[in-house]
CSV table of C-alpha atoms and ligand atoms in Angstrom, one decimal:
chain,number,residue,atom,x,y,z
A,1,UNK,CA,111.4,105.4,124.3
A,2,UNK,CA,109.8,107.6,126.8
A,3,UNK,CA,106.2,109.2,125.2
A,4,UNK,CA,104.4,111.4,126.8
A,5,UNK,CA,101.2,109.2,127.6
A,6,UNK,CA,98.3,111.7,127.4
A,7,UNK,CA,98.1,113.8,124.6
A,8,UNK,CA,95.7,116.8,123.5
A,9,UNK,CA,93.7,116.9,120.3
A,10,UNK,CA,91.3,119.6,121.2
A,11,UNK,CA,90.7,121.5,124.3
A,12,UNK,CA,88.6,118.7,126.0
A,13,UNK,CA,89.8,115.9,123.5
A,14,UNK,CA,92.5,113.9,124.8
A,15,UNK,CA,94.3,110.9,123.4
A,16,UNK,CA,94.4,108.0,125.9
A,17,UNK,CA,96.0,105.2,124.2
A,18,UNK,CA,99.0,103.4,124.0
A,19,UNK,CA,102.3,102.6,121.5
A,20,UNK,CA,102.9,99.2,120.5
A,21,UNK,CA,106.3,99.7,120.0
A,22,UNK,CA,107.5,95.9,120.0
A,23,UNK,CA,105.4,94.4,117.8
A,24,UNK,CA,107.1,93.0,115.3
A,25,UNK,CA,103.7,90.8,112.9
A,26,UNK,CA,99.7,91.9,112.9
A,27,UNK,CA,97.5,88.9,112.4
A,28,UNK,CA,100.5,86.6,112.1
A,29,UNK,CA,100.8,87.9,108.8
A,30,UNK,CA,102.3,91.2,108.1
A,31,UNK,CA,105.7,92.8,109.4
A,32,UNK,CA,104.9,96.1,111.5
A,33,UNK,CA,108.4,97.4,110.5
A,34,UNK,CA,107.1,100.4,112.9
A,35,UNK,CA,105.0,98.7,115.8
A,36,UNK,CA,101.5,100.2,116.1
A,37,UNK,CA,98.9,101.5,118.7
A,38,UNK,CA,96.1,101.0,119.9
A,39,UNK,CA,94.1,104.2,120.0
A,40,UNK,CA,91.8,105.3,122.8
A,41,UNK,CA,90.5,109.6,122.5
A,42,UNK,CA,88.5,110.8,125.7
A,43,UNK,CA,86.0,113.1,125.0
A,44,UNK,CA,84.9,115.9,128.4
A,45,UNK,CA,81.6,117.2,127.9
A,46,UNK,CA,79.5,117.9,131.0
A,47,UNK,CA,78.9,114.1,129.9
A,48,UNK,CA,82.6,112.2,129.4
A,49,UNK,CA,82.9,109.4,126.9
A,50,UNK,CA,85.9,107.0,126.1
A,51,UNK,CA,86.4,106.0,122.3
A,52,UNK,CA,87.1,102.8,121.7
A,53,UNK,CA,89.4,100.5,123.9
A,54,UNK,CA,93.1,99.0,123.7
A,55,UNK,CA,94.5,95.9,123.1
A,56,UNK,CA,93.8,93.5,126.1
A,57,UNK,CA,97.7,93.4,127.0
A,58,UNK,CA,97.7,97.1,127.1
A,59,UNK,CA,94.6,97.1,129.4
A,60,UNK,CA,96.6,98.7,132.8
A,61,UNK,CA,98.5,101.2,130.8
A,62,UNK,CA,95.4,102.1,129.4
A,63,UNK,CA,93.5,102.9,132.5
A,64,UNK,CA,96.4,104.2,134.5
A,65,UNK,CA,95.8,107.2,131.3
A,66,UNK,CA,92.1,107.1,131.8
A,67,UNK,CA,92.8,107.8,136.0
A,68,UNK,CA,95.2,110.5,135.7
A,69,UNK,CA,92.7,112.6,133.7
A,70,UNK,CA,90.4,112.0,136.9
A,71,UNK,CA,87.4,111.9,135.1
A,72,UNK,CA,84.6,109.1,135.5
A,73,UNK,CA,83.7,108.4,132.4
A,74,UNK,CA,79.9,107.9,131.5
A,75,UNK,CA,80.1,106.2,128.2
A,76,UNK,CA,82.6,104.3,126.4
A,77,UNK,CA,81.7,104.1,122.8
A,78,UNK,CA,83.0,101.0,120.6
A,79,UNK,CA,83.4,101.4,116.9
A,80,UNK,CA,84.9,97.8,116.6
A,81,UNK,CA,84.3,94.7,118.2
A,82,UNK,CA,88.2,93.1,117.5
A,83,UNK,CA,90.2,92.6,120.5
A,84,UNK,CA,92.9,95.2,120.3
A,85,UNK,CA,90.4,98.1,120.5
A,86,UNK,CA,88.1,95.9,122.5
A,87,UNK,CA,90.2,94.0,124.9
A,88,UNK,CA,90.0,96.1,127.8
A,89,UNK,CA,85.9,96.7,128.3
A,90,UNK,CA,86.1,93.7,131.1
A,91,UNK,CA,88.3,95.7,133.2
A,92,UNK,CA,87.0,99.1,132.1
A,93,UNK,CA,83.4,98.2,133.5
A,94,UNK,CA,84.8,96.7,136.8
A,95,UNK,CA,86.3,99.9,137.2
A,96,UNK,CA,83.7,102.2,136.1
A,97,UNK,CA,80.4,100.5,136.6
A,98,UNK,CA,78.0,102.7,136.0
A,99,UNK,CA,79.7,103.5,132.7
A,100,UNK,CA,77.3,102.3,129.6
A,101,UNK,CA,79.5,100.7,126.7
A,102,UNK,CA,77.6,102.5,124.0
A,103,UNK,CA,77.4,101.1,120.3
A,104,UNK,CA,75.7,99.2,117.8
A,105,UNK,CA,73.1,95.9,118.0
A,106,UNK,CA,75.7,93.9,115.8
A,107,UNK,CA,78.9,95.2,117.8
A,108,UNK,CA,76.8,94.3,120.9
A,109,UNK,CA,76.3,90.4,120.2
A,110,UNK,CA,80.2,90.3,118.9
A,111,UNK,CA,81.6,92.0,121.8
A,112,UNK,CA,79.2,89.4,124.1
A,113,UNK,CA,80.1,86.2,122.6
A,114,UNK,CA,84.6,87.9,122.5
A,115,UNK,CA,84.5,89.0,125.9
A,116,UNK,CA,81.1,88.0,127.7
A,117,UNK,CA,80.0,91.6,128.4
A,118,UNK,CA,76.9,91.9,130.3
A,119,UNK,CA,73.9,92.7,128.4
A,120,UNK,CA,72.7,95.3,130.7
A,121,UNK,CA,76.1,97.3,129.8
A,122,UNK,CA,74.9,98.5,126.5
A,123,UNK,CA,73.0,101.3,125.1
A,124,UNK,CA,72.7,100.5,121.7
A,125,UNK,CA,72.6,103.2,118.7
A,126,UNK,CA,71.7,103.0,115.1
A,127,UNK,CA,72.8,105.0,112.1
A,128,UNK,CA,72.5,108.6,112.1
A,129,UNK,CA,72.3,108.4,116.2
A,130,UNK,CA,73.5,110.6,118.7
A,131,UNK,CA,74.7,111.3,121.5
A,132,UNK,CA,74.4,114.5,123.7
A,133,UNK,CA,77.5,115.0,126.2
A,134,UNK,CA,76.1,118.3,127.2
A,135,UNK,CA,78.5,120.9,126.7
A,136,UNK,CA,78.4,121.7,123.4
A,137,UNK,CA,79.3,118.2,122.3
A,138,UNK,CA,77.5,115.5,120.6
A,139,UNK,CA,78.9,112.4,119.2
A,140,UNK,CA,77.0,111.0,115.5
A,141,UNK,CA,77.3,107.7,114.7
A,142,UNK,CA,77.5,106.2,111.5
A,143,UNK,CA,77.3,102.8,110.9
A,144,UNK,CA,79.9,101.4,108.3
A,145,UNK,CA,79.5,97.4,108.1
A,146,UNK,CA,82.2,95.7,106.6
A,147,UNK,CA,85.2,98.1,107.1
A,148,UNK,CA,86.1,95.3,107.9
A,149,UNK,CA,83.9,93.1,110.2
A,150,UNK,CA,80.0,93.3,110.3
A,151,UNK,CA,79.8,95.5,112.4
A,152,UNK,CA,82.3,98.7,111.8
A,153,UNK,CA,81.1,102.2,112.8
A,154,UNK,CA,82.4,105.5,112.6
A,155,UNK,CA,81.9,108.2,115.7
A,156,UNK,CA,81.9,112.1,114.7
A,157,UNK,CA,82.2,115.0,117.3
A,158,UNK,CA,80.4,117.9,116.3
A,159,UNK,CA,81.3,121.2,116.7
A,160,UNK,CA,85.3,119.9,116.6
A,161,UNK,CA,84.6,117.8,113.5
A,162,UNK,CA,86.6,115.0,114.5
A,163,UNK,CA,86.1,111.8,112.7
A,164,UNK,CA,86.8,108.9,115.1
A,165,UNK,CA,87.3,106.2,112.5
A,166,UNK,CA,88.8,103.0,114.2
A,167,UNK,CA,90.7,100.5,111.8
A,168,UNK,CA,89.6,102.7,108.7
A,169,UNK,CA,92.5,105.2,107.7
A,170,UNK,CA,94.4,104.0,110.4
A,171,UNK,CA,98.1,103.1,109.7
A,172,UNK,CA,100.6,100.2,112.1
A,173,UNK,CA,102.7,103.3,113.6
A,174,UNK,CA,104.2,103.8,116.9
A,175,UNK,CA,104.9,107.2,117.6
A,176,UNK,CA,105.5,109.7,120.8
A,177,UNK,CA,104.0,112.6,118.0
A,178,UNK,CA,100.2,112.7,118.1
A,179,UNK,CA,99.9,114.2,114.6
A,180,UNK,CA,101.3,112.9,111.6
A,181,UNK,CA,104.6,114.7,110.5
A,182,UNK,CA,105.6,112.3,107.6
A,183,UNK,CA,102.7,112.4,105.4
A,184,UNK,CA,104.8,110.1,102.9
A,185,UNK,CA,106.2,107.5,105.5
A,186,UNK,CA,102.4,107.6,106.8
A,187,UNK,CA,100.9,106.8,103.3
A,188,UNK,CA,103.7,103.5,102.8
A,189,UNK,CA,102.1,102.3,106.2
A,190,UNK,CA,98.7,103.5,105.8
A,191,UNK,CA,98.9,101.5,102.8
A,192,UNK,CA,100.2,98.5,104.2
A,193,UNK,CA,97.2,98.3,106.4
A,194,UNK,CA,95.0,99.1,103.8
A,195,UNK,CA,96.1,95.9,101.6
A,196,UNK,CA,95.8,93.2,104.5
A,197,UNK,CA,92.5,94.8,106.2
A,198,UNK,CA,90.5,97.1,103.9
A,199,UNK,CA,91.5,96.1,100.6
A,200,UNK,CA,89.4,92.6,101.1
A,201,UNK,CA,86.3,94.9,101.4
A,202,UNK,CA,87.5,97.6,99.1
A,203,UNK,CA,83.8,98.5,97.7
A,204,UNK,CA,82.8,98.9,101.6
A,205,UNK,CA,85.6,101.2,102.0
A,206,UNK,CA,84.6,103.0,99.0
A,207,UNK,CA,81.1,103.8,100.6
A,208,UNK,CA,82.8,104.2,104.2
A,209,UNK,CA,85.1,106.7,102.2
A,210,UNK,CA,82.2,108.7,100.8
A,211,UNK,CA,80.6,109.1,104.3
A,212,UNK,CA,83.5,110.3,105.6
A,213,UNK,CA,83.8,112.9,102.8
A,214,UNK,CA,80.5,114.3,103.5
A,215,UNK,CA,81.5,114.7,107.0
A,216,UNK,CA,84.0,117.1,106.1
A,217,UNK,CA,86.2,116.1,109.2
A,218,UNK,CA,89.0,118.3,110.5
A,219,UNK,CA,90.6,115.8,112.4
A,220,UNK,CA,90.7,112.0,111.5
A,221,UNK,CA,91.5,110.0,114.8
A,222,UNK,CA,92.0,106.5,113.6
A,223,UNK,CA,92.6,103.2,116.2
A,224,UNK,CA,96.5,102.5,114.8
A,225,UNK,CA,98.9,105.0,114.1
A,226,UNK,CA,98.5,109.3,114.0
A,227,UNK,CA,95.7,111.8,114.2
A,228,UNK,CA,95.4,113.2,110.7
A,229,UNK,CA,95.2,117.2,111.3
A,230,UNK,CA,94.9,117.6,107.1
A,231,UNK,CA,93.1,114.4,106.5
A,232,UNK,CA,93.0,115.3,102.8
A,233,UNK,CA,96.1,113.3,101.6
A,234,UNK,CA,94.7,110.0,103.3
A,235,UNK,CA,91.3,110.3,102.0
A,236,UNK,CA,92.9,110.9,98.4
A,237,UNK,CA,94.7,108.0,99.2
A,238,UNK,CA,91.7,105.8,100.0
A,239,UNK,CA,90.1,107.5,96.7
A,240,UNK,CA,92.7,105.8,94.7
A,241,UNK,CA,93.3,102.5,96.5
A,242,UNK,CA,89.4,102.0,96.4
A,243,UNK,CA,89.3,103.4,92.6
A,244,UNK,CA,90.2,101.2,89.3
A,245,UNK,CA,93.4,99.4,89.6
A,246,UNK,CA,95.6,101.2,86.9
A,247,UNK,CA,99.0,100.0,87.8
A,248,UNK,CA,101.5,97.5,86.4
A,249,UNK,CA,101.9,94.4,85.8
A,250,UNK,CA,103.2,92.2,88.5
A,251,UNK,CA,105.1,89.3,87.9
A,252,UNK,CA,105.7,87.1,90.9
A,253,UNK,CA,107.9,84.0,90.7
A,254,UNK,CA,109.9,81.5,92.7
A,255,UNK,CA,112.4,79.2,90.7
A,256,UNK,CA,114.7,76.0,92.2
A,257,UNK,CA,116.9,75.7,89.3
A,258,UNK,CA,116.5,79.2,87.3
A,259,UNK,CA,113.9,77.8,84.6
A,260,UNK,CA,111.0,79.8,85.8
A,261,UNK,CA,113.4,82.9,86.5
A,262,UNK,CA,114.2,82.3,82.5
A,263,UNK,CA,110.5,83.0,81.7
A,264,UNK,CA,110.1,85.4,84.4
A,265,UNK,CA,112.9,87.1,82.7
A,266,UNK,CA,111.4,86.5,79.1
A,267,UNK,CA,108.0,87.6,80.0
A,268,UNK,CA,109.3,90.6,81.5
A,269,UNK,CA,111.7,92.0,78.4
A,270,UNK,CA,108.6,91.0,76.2
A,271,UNK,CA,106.6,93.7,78.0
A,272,UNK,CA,108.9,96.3,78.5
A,273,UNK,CA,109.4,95.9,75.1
A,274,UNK,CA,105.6,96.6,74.6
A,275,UNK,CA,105.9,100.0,76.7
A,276,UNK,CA,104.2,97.6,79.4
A,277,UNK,CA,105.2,99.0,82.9
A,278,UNK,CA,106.6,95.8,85.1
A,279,UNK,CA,107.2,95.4,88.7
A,280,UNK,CA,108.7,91.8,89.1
A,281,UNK,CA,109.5,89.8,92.4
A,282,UNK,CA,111.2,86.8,93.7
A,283,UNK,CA,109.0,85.3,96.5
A,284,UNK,CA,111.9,84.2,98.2
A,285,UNK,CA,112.6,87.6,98.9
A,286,UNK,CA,109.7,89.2,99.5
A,287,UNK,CA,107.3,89.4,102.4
A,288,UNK,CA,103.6,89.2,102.6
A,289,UNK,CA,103.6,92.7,103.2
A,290,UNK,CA,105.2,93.6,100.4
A,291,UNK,CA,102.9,91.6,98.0
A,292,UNK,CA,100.0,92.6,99.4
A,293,UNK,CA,100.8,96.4,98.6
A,294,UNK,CA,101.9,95.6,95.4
A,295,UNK,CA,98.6,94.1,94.7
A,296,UNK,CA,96.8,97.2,95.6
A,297,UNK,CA,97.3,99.0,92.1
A,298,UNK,CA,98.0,96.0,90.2
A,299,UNK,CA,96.3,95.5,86.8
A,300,UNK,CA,97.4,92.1,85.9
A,301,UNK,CA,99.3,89.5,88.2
A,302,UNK,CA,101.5,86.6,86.8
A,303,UNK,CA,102.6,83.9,89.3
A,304,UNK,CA,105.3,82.3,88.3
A,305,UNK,CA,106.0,78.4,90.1
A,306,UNK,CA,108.7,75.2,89.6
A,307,UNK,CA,107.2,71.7,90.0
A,308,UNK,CA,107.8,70.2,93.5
A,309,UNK,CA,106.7,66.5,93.5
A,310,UNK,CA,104.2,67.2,90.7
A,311,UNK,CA,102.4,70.3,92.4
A,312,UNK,CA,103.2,73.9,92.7
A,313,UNK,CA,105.9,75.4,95.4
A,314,UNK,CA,104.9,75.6,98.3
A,315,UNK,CA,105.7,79.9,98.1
A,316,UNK,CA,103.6,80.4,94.8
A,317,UNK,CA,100.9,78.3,96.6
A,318,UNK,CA,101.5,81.1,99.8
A,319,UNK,CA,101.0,84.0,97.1
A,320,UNK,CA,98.3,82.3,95.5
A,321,UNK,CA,95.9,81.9,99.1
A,322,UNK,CA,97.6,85.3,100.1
A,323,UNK,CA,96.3,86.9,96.6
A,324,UNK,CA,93.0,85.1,97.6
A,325,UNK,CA,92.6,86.4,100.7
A,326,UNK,CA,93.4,90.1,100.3
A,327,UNK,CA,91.3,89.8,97.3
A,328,UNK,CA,92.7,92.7,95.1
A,329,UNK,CA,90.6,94.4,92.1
A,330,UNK,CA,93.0,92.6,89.9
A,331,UNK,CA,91.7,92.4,85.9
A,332,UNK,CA,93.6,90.1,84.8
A,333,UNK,CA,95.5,86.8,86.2
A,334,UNK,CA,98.4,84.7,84.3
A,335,UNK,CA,99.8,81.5,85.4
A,336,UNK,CA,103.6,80.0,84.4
A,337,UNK,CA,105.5,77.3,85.1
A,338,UNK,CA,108.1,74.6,84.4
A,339,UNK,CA,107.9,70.7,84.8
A,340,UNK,CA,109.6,68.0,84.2
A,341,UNK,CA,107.5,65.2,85.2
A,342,UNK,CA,103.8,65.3,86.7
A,343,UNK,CA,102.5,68.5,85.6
A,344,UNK,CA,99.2,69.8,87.9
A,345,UNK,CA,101.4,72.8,89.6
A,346,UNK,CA,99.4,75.6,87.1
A,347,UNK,CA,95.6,73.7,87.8
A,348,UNK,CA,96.5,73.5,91.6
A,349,UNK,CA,97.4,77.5,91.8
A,350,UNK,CA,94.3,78.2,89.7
A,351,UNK,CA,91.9,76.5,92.1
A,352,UNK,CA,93.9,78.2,94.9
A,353,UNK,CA,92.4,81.5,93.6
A,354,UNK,CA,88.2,81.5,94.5
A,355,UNK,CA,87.2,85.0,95.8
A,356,UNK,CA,87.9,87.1,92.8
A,357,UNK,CA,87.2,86.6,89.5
A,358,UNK,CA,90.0,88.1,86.9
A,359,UNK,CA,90.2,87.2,83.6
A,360,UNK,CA,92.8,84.4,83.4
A,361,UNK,CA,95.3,83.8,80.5
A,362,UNK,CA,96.0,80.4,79.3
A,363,UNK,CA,98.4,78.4,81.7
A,364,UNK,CA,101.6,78.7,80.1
A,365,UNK,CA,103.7,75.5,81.1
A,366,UNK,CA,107.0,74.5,80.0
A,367,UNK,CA,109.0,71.0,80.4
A,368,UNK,CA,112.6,72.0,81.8
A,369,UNK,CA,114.8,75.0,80.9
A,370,UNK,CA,112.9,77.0,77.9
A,371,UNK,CA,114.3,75.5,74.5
A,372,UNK,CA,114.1,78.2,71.7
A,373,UNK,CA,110.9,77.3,70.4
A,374,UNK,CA,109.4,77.4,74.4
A,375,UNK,CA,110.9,80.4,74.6
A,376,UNK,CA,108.9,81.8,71.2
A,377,UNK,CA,106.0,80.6,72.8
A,378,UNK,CA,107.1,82.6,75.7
A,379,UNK,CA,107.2,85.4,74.0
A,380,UNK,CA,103.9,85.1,72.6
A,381,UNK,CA,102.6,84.6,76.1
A,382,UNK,CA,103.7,87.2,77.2
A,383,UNK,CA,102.3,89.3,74.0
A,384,UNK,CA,98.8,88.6,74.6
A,385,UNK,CA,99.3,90.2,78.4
A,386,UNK,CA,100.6,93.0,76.6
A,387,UNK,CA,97.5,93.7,74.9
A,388,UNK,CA,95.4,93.6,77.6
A,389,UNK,CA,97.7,95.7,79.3
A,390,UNK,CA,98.1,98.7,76.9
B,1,LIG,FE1,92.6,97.0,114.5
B,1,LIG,FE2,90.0,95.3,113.1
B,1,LIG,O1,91.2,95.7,114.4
């Protein structure tokens, strides 16, 4: 697709990064059904300052934007230590040297031991810094640890009011339009990103959120997908993935020979039957993408799992370390099963689950297909989740 490299967000604010359009997985782990980018914004002042980097792949196409501007910059600021906003500062200070990578003590130490800056590159800030570019134009900084590494930062241009916010907001979206059209197709993706990256951290965000409310930002220029020109319907979005998980139950199952579907099935009708909302999926069919979402507004999960040689299946075990990982505000947590001989599948899910700590319903495991007095107890089960779900 041919995209118009350099784009304008202000008079003397420019977008310098690049589209992602091929990749197809971010972290090994979640399906970019729309690529992503790697952000970059150049900022002219009498002073000129690069925000953030690119990918280290992307590194040429990167500075063959930075040199058509014709500018040198003076500073290139680094909200993030990861290597796809990071990757190209080695190339960027061989070809601007006198250029000072400007950002925080813990960034620093991160972005020495990744990419073995000099030391005598930096200018460190601290919270509440800034940065005069002469002008008119002064960058703030704001330090936001653990949205989502240690060392997370958000830059602010005053007068425009631009929020420079790196992974935070951001959304896995390749585009040739700067600003976002689609504010639904944006929130499905923003929300994507929020469940692998920020959800893990989600009472940081909340903070990170309320800082960037005071800010009262115009524009939010995020490091993966669109500029936000109405940032309101992201930061509501953030308000409510970071909020009280209010939404359904999810039932999550995988089944060899249809027992488990059975309960799956009875649990389900039991709750619907309560006025219970339900969302339930096969984890054969589902990716990790899709779960993880899910889990965002999630109340109460129930993981469903066959016996395979006396353990669990290998793909509730996945949903289990996955659920672990992105560490949802989940309240409550329900395990079922079948067996038929050996049955550990239910204690070896449960010590799958470490980092959170929902309320966990009695195991619920049944030998073989569901007689009609499993399938009472079932029903019972699936009763009690009821209640707590009302
Ligand atoms: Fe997009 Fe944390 O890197």
């Amino acid at each position: 697709m041919q995209v118009m490299k350099i784009r304008k967000v202000t008079e003397n604010v420019f977008a310098v990064g690049v589209q992602d359009w091929r990749r197809k997985l971010f972290d090994a782990l979640v399906p970019l059904p729309h690529g992503t980018s790697y952000n970059s914004y150049l900022v002219t002042g009498e002073k000129v300052a690069v925000i953030d980097s690119v990918d280290p792949l992307f590194t040429d196409e990167w500075l063959k934007n930075l040199q058509e501007l014709k500018v040198a910059p003076d500073y290139i600021i680094v909200n993030h230590a990861e290597q796809d906003h990071s990757g190209g500062l080695p190339e960027f200070i061989r070809a601007y040297p006198d250029a000072k990578i400007v950002t925080n003590a813990r960034c620093r130490d991160l972005l020495i031991s990744l990419l073995h800056l000099p030391s005598d590159k930096f200018l460190i800030i601290e919270d509440k810094s800034v940065l005069d570019l002469g002008g008119g134009y002064v960058l703030e900084f704001h330090l936001t640890p653990w949205v989502h590494w240690p060392e997370t930062m958000f830059s602010f241009l005053q007068p425009e009011k631009i929020l420079f916010s790196c992974d935070f907001l951001g959304a896995h979206y390749a585009s040739a339009d700067l600003f976002v059209q689609d504010e639904q197709l944006i929130y499905n993706t923003a929300k994507l990103y929020y469940s692998e990256v920020m959800m893990p951290y989600s009472a940081q965000a909340r903070k990170a959120l309320e800082i960037a409310r005071q800010l009262m930002p115009l524009f939010i220029a995020p490091s993966h997908g669109q500029v936000y020109n109405h940032p309101e319907f992201i930061l509501q979005a953030y308000d409510d993935w970071t909020g009280e998980n209010t939404g359904d139950v999810l039932i999550l199952y995988v089944t060899m020979h249809d027992s488990v579907k059975k309960m799956a099935a009875l649990i389900q009708h039991e709750l619907e039957a309560q006025k219970v909302k339900v969302k339930v999926q096969d984890l054969t069919e589902t990716d990790s993408g899709e779960i993880a979402m899910e889990l965002v507004d999630a109340r109460t999960v129930l993981l469903g799992t066959p016996t395979v040689l006396s353990g669990a299946h290998p793909a509730a075990a996945y949903a289990a370390i996955l659920l672990n990982a992105v560490r949802p505000k989940i309240k409550y947590l329900g395990l079922f099963g079948s067996f038929i001989w050996g049955g550990k599948a239910l204690d070896q899910l449960a010590s799958l689950v470490t980092t959170i700590k929902p309320e966990i319903f009695p195991p619920l495991m049944i030998k073989g297909l569901p007689l009609p007095e499993d399938e009472i107890k079932i029903i019972e089960w699936a009763k009690e989740v009821a209640l707590k779900n009302k």
